[in-house]
């Protein structure tokens, strides 16, 4: 059987649809940022990112069209307001590209994991290679500019140790225990991603045109702040460094570079993908206070997602993903 002729499965179509939607959104943000960036090295990195997605977008469109599905509208030049003032600093733009690259790498790995057809597997493999290149570039630049925030250090013991008491899971009563390095992995990354979300909320709340959109973004900012505090307290209680905030990297501009649709979609995207990271952190946590913190954060984000869905639907901004056939309705037609 010709592997190229295999029909794409519902999972494969879903992954292509999601990659197109999220990719076009990020591409519009990158296209705005490159117009305000002054640093030559950072601008060159954004040029690479824009060029890379242009290549990927053509392939995404080809896959979708060849299966007979309509290409999503996604985001395009109509979602950009050209000539607006600077909203972000160069360093924030670089941090944004770094965090979004991490999201891209996770998304490509997930899509690769469900891809069966050979051409689709090689496409996601190339996307992963592109993402890794961008990951190296953004970290190298952040390190060079002294703007990369390292995670807390963990000092070695004299020999391997075993858990000898059930108090290892105790985070509320008794003496408790220090944080495990495996718990810090998710916690530190989740703080950084929440800081990005909060900073975007600060910026987007300044420029949103709709009153409802502005209120939603302001409420989302409060949720991000609460999430940051929940995780930061756990690190601080063990005298560990906490990633710094980026709000000062937002200017006082009130002119929106983006449509309200893009503002809303972006905040919703960050909230939804965060749930996956929170779930992973929950699974790796072995201390009761950390488990409770993740449960609270997940519930806060679920409430945000519900409000986001309602506003997106009311404004007809939420494109419908490809659905499986409704067999009952098809039977009624006869």
Short mmCIF file of C-alpha atoms in Angstrom, two decimals:
data_model
loop_
_atom_site.label_atom_id
_atom_site.label_comp_id
_atom_site.label_asym_id
_atom_site.label_seq_id
_atom_site.Cartn_x
_atom_site.Cartn_y
_atom_site.Cartn_z
CA UNK A 1 0.00 0.00 0.00
CA UNK A 2 1.25 3.48 -0.88
CA UNK A 3 1.86 5.20 2.43
CA UNK A 4 1.26 8.60 0.81
CA UNK A 5 -2.27 7.50 -0.20
CA UNK A 6 -3.46 6.59 3.28
CA UNK A 7 -6.33 8.80 4.37
CA UNK A 8 -5.53 10.98 7.34
CA UNK A 9 -7.27 9.97 10.56
CA UNK A 10 -9.45 12.29 12.65
CA UNK A 11 -6.55 12.71 15.10
CA UNK A 12 -4.16 13.68 12.31
CA UNK A 13 -6.62 16.20 10.86
CA UNK A 14 -7.20 17.60 14.34
CA UNK A 15 -3.48 18.08 14.87
CA UNK A 16 -3.10 19.88 11.53
CA UNK A 17 -6.07 22.11 12.32
CA UNK A 18 -4.64 23.05 15.72
CA UNK A 19 -1.16 23.66 14.32
CA UNK A 20 -2.62 26.01 11.70
CA UNK A 21 -4.74 28.00 14.18
CA UNK A 22 -2.04 28.39 16.82
CA UNK A 23 0.70 28.94 14.25
CA UNK A 24 -1.10 31.76 12.42
CA UNK A 25 -1.85 33.46 15.75
CA UNK A 26 1.79 33.39 16.87
CA UNK A 27 2.92 34.43 13.39
CA UNK A 28 0.84 37.62 13.57
CA UNK A 29 2.37 38.50 16.96
CA UNK A 30 5.86 37.82 15.58
CA UNK A 31 5.14 39.99 12.54
CA UNK A 32 4.17 42.88 14.80
CA UNK A 33 7.14 42.41 17.12
CA UNK A 34 9.66 42.44 14.29
CA UNK A 35 8.46 45.94 13.34
CA UNK A 36 9.28 47.35 16.79
CA UNK A 37 12.46 45.40 17.66
CA UNK A 38 15.63 47.50 17.46
CA UNK A 39 18.25 44.92 18.48
CA UNK A 40 19.73 43.40 15.30
CA UNK A 41 20.35 39.93 16.73
CA UNK A 42 16.83 39.65 18.15
CA UNK A 43 15.33 40.95 14.90
CA UNK A 44 17.28 38.32 12.93
CA UNK A 45 15.89 35.57 15.17
CA UNK A 46 12.34 36.80 14.53
CA UNK A 47 13.03 36.89 10.80
CA UNK A 48 14.04 33.23 11.03
CA UNK A 49 10.86 32.40 12.98
CA UNK A 50 8.62 34.14 10.43
CA UNK A 51 10.37 32.51 7.48
CA UNK A 52 10.17 29.10 9.14
CA UNK A 53 6.43 29.32 9.77
CA UNK A 54 5.79 30.53 6.20
CA UNK A 55 7.31 27.23 5.03
CA UNK A 56 5.32 25.20 7.54
CA UNK A 57 2.07 27.03 6.71
CA UNK A 58 2.30 26.02 3.04
CA UNK A 59 2.68 22.39 4.04
CA UNK A 60 -0.21 22.60 6.52
CA UNK A 61 -2.48 24.06 3.85
CA UNK A 62 -1.45 21.34 1.40
CA UNK A 63 -2.22 18.55 3.88
CA UNK A 64 -5.63 19.99 4.77
CA UNK A 65 -6.70 20.77 1.20
CA UNK A 66 -5.58 17.41 -0.15
CA UNK A 67 -7.94 15.71 2.32
CA UNK A 68 -10.85 17.84 1.12
CA UNK A 69 -11.20 19.90 4.32
CA UNK A 70 -11.60 23.68 4.27
CA UNK A 71 -8.52 25.56 5.45
CA UNK A 72 -9.28 27.42 8.70
CA UNK A 73 -9.42 31.21 8.61
CA UNK A 74 -7.09 31.39 11.59
CA UNK A 75 -5.32 34.75 11.81
CA UNK A 76 -4.01 37.00 9.06
CA UNK A 77 -3.11 40.59 8.21
CA UNK A 78 -6.66 41.72 9.05
CA UNK A 79 -5.83 40.97 12.71
CA UNK A 80 -2.88 43.38 12.63
CA UNK A 81 -3.18 47.14 13.07
CA UNK A 82 -0.09 48.52 11.37
CA UNK A 83 1.73 51.62 12.48
CA UNK A 84 0.83 51.35 16.18
CA UNK A 85 3.27 52.37 18.88
CA UNK A 86 5.68 50.04 20.65
CA UNK A 87 3.87 47.91 23.24
CA UNK A 88 6.74 45.63 24.32
CA UNK A 89 10.48 45.92 24.93
CA UNK A 90 12.97 43.97 22.83
CA UNK A 91 13.79 41.68 25.76
CA UNK A 92 10.15 40.82 26.35
CA UNK A 93 9.76 39.99 22.66
CA UNK A 94 12.70 37.58 22.93
CA UNK A 95 11.28 36.00 26.09
CA UNK A 96 7.93 35.67 24.34
CA UNK A 97 9.50 33.88 21.39
CA UNK A 98 11.37 31.55 23.75
CA UNK A 99 8.26 30.50 25.72
CA UNK A 100 6.14 30.15 22.58
CA UNK A 101 8.91 27.99 21.07
CA UNK A 102 8.60 25.66 24.07
CA UNK A 103 4.85 25.44 23.44
CA UNK A 104 5.58 24.71 19.78
CA UNK A 105 8.03 21.93 20.61
CA UNK A 106 5.48 20.25 22.89
CA UNK A 107 2.77 20.62 20.24
CA UNK A 108 4.95 19.16 17.48
CA UNK A 109 5.99 16.23 19.69
CA UNK A 110 2.35 15.48 20.48
CA UNK A 111 1.36 15.70 16.81
CA UNK A 112 4.29 13.49 15.81
CA UNK A 113 3.20 10.93 18.39
CA UNK A 114 -0.22 10.47 16.75
CA UNK A 115 0.93 10.75 13.11
CA UNK A 116 0.83 7.53 11.09
CA UNK A 117 1.22 8.52 7.46
CA UNK A 118 4.85 8.80 6.45
CA UNK A 119 4.75 12.29 4.90
CA UNK A 120 3.01 13.67 7.99
CA UNK A 121 5.55 12.05 10.30
CA UNK A 122 8.42 13.61 8.36
CA UNK A 123 6.66 16.98 8.37
CA UNK A 124 6.36 17.04 12.16
CA UNK A 125 9.91 15.74 12.42
CA UNK A 126 11.10 18.75 10.41
CA UNK A 127 8.92 21.06 12.57
CA UNK A 128 10.64 19.63 15.65
CA UNK A 129 14.06 20.30 14.09
CA UNK A 130 13.03 23.89 13.32
CA UNK A 131 11.73 24.32 16.87
CA UNK A 132 14.94 23.01 18.42
CA UNK A 133 16.97 25.43 16.30
CA UNK A 134 14.80 28.31 17.51
CA UNK A 135 15.07 27.07 21.10
CA UNK A 136 18.87 27.17 20.91
CA UNK A 137 18.81 30.63 19.33
CA UNK A 138 16.52 32.18 21.92
CA UNK A 139 18.38 30.71 24.90
CA UNK A 140 21.78 31.71 23.51
CA UNK A 141 20.56 35.28 22.97
CA UNK A 142 18.93 35.52 26.40
CA UNK A 143 22.12 34.21 28.03
CA UNK A 144 24.26 36.63 26.02
CA UNK A 145 22.12 39.55 27.14
CA UNK A 146 22.00 38.37 30.76
CA UNK A 147 18.24 37.99 30.57
CA UNK A 148 17.81 34.22 30.91
CA UNK A 149 16.38 33.20 34.28
CA UNK A 150 18.01 30.02 35.54
CA UNK A 151 16.11 27.62 37.79
CA UNK A 152 17.16 27.24 41.46
CA UNK A 153 20.32 25.22 42.11
CA UNK A 154 20.27 21.85 43.90
CA UNK A 155 23.41 20.79 45.76
CA UNK A 156 24.59 17.15 45.73
CA UNK A 157 24.48 14.81 48.71
CA UNK A 158 27.27 12.44 49.66
CA UNK A 159 25.51 9.29 48.42
CA UNK A 160 22.16 8.04 47.02
CA UNK A 161 19.33 8.01 49.58
CA UNK A 162 16.02 6.18 49.97
CA UNK A 163 12.73 7.54 51.27
CA UNK A 164 12.43 6.19 54.81
CA UNK A 165 9.29 7.85 56.17
CA UNK A 166 5.71 8.41 55.07
CA UNK A 167 6.16 12.05 56.10
CA UNK A 168 7.84 12.50 52.70
CA UNK A 169 4.41 13.45 51.31
CA UNK A 170 3.60 15.80 54.20
CA UNK A 171 3.49 19.44 53.21
CA UNK A 172 1.07 20.74 55.84
CA UNK A 173 1.80 19.01 59.14
CA UNK A 174 4.91 18.09 61.04
CA UNK A 175 8.32 19.14 59.77
CA UNK A 176 7.55 18.41 56.15
CA UNK A 177 10.49 18.16 53.77
CA UNK A 178 12.44 20.17 51.24
CA UNK A 179 11.30 20.37 47.65
CA UNK A 180 12.47 17.59 45.35
CA UNK A 181 14.32 18.58 42.20
CA UNK A 182 11.72 16.70 40.12
CA UNK A 183 8.98 18.91 41.62
CA UNK A 184 10.87 22.09 40.78
CA UNK A 185 10.96 21.22 37.07
CA UNK A 186 7.26 21.82 36.52
CA UNK A 187 6.86 24.50 39.18
CA UNK A 188 9.56 26.78 37.81
CA UNK A 189 8.37 26.43 34.21
CA UNK A 190 4.75 27.03 35.24
CA UNK A 191 5.73 30.23 37.03
CA UNK A 192 7.56 31.48 33.93
CA UNK A 193 4.59 30.68 31.70
CA UNK A 194 2.20 32.35 34.15
CA UNK A 195 4.45 35.41 34.16
CA UNK A 196 4.22 35.53 30.37
CA UNK A 197 0.41 35.23 30.57
CA UNK A 198 0.20 37.96 33.21
CA UNK A 199 2.44 40.31 31.20
CA UNK A 200 0.38 39.80 28.04
CA UNK A 201 -2.77 40.46 30.08
CA UNK A 202 -1.28 43.74 31.33
CA UNK A 203 -0.49 44.77 27.76
CA UNK A 204 -3.71 43.49 26.19
CA UNK A 205 -5.92 45.12 28.86
CA UNK A 206 -4.41 48.49 27.87
CA UNK A 207 -5.27 48.10 24.21
CA UNK A 208 -8.44 45.98 24.03
CA UNK A 209 -11.31 47.78 22.30
CA UNK A 210 -14.29 45.84 23.66
CA UNK A 211 -15.38 46.40 27.26
CA UNK A 212 -16.17 42.68 27.69
CA UNK A 213 -12.80 41.66 26.28
CA UNK A 214 -11.00 44.15 28.51
CA UNK A 215 -12.80 42.83 31.62
CA UNK A 216 -12.05 39.22 30.70
CA UNK A 217 -8.35 40.00 30.23
CA UNK A 218 -8.23 41.92 33.52
CA UNK A 219 -9.85 38.96 35.31
CA UNK A 220 -7.39 36.59 33.60
CA UNK A 221 -4.53 38.75 34.88
CA UNK A 222 -5.78 38.29 38.45
CA UNK A 223 -5.90 34.52 37.91
CA UNK A 224 -2.34 34.51 36.57
CA UNK A 225 -1.22 36.55 39.60
CA UNK A 226 -2.89 34.08 41.98
CA UNK A 227 -1.22 31.16 40.20
CA UNK A 228 2.19 32.83 40.40
CA UNK A 229 1.73 33.49 44.13
CA UNK A 230 0.68 29.88 44.79
CA UNK A 231 3.84 28.44 43.22
CA UNK A 232 6.18 31.23 44.35
CA UNK A 233 5.25 30.75 48.01
CA UNK A 234 6.28 27.09 47.84
CA UNK A 235 9.67 28.01 46.36
CA UNK A 236 10.13 30.94 48.73
CA UNK A 237 9.40 28.79 51.80
CA UNK A 238 12.44 26.68 50.84
CA UNK A 239 14.55 29.81 50.27
CA UNK A 240 14.64 29.23 46.52
CA UNK A 241 14.78 31.99 43.92
CA UNK A 242 11.57 32.92 42.10
CA UNK A 243 11.53 34.07 38.45
CA UNK A 244 11.09 37.84 38.19
CA UNK A 245 8.09 39.50 36.58
CA UNK A 246 8.12 41.19 33.18
CA UNK A 247 5.37 43.83 33.56
CA UNK A 248 7.90 46.66 33.34
CA UNK A 249 8.71 45.45 29.81
CA UNK A 250 5.26 46.71 28.70
CA UNK A 251 5.03 50.34 27.58
CA UNK A 252 2.14 52.74 28.30
CA UNK A 253 0.78 52.54 24.76
CA UNK A 254 -3.01 52.20 24.46
CA UNK A 255 -3.04 51.67 20.69
CA UNK A 256 -3.80 48.03 19.89
CA UNK A 257 -1.54 46.23 17.41
CA UNK A 258 -4.03 43.35 17.24
CA UNK A 259 -7.71 42.62 16.79
CA UNK A 260 -9.74 41.80 19.90
CA UNK A 261 -10.27 38.35 18.39
CA UNK A 262 -6.52 37.70 18.45
CA UNK A 263 -6.18 39.09 22.00
CA UNK A 264 -8.91 36.76 23.22
CA UNK A 265 -7.67 33.71 21.36
CA UNK A 266 -4.13 34.21 22.67
CA UNK A 267 -5.15 34.40 26.32
CA UNK A 268 -7.41 31.38 25.84
CA UNK A 269 -4.59 29.45 24.18
CA UNK A 270 -2.21 30.10 27.07
CA UNK A 271 -4.85 29.14 29.62
CA UNK A 272 -5.71 25.89 27.85
CA UNK A 273 -2.18 24.67 27.21
CA UNK A 274 -1.29 25.54 30.81
CA UNK A 275 -3.74 22.90 31.98
CA UNK A 276 -1.58 20.20 30.40
CA UNK A 277 1.52 21.51 32.18
CA UNK A 278 -0.38 21.74 35.47
CA UNK A 279 -1.56 18.16 35.05
CA UNK A 280 2.01 17.01 34.51
CA UNK A 281 3.14 18.94 37.59
CA UNK A 282 0.33 17.39 39.60
CA UNK A 283 1.40 13.91 38.51
CA UNK A 284 5.02 14.49 39.55
CA UNK A 285 4.23 16.12 42.93
CA UNK A 286 4.59 14.01 46.10
CA UNK A 287 3.90 16.67 48.74
CA UNK A 288 0.34 17.37 49.83
CA UNK A 289 0.61 21.17 49.73
CA UNK A 290 1.94 21.03 46.15
CA UNK A 291 -0.91 18.73 45.12
CA UNK A 292 -3.41 21.15 46.65
CA UNK A 293 -1.77 24.12 44.91
CA UNK A 294 -2.06 22.43 41.52
CA UNK A 295 -5.69 21.48 42.14
CA UNK A 296 -6.57 25.11 42.95
CA UNK A 297 -4.69 26.43 39.93
CA UNK A 298 -6.43 23.95 37.62
CA UNK A 299 -9.86 24.97 38.96
CA UNK A 300 -9.05 28.67 38.47
CA UNK A 301 -8.04 28.02 34.89
CA UNK A 302 -11.18 26.00 34.18
CA UNK A 303 -13.30 29.00 35.19
CA UNK A 304 -11.24 31.25 32.89
CA UNK A 305 -11.71 28.82 29.99
CA UNK A 306 -15.49 28.80 30.43
CA UNK A 307 -15.69 32.62 30.36
CA UNK A 308 -13.37 32.65 27.35
CA UNK A 309 -15.55 30.18 25.46
CA UNK A 310 -18.70 32.22 26.06
CA UNK A 311 -17.17 35.48 24.80
CA UNK A 312 -15.61 33.80 21.76
CA UNK A 313 -18.92 32.20 20.78
CA UNK A 314 -20.94 35.39 21.35
CA UNK A 315 -18.63 37.31 19.02
CA UNK A 316 -18.44 34.50 16.43
CA UNK A 317 -14.67 34.36 16.84
CA UNK A 318 -14.36 30.65 17.57
CA UNK A 319 -13.89 28.48 14.49
CA UNK A 320 -15.35 24.99 14.70
CA UNK A 321 -12.93 22.11 14.47
CA UNK A 322 -13.68 19.29 12.00
CA UNK A 323 -16.38 17.05 13.50
CA UNK A 324 -17.06 13.35 13.02
CA UNK A 325 -20.28 12.53 11.09
CA UNK A 326 -23.57 12.63 13.01
CA UNK A 327 -24.92 9.21 12.09
CA UNK A 328 -28.29 9.79 13.75
CA UNK A 329 -28.92 12.95 11.72
CA UNK A 330 -27.85 11.18 8.52
CA UNK A 331 -30.33 8.38 9.27
CA UNK A 332 -33.17 10.90 9.79
CA UNK A 333 -32.57 12.44 6.37
CA UNK A 334 -33.72 9.21 4.76
#
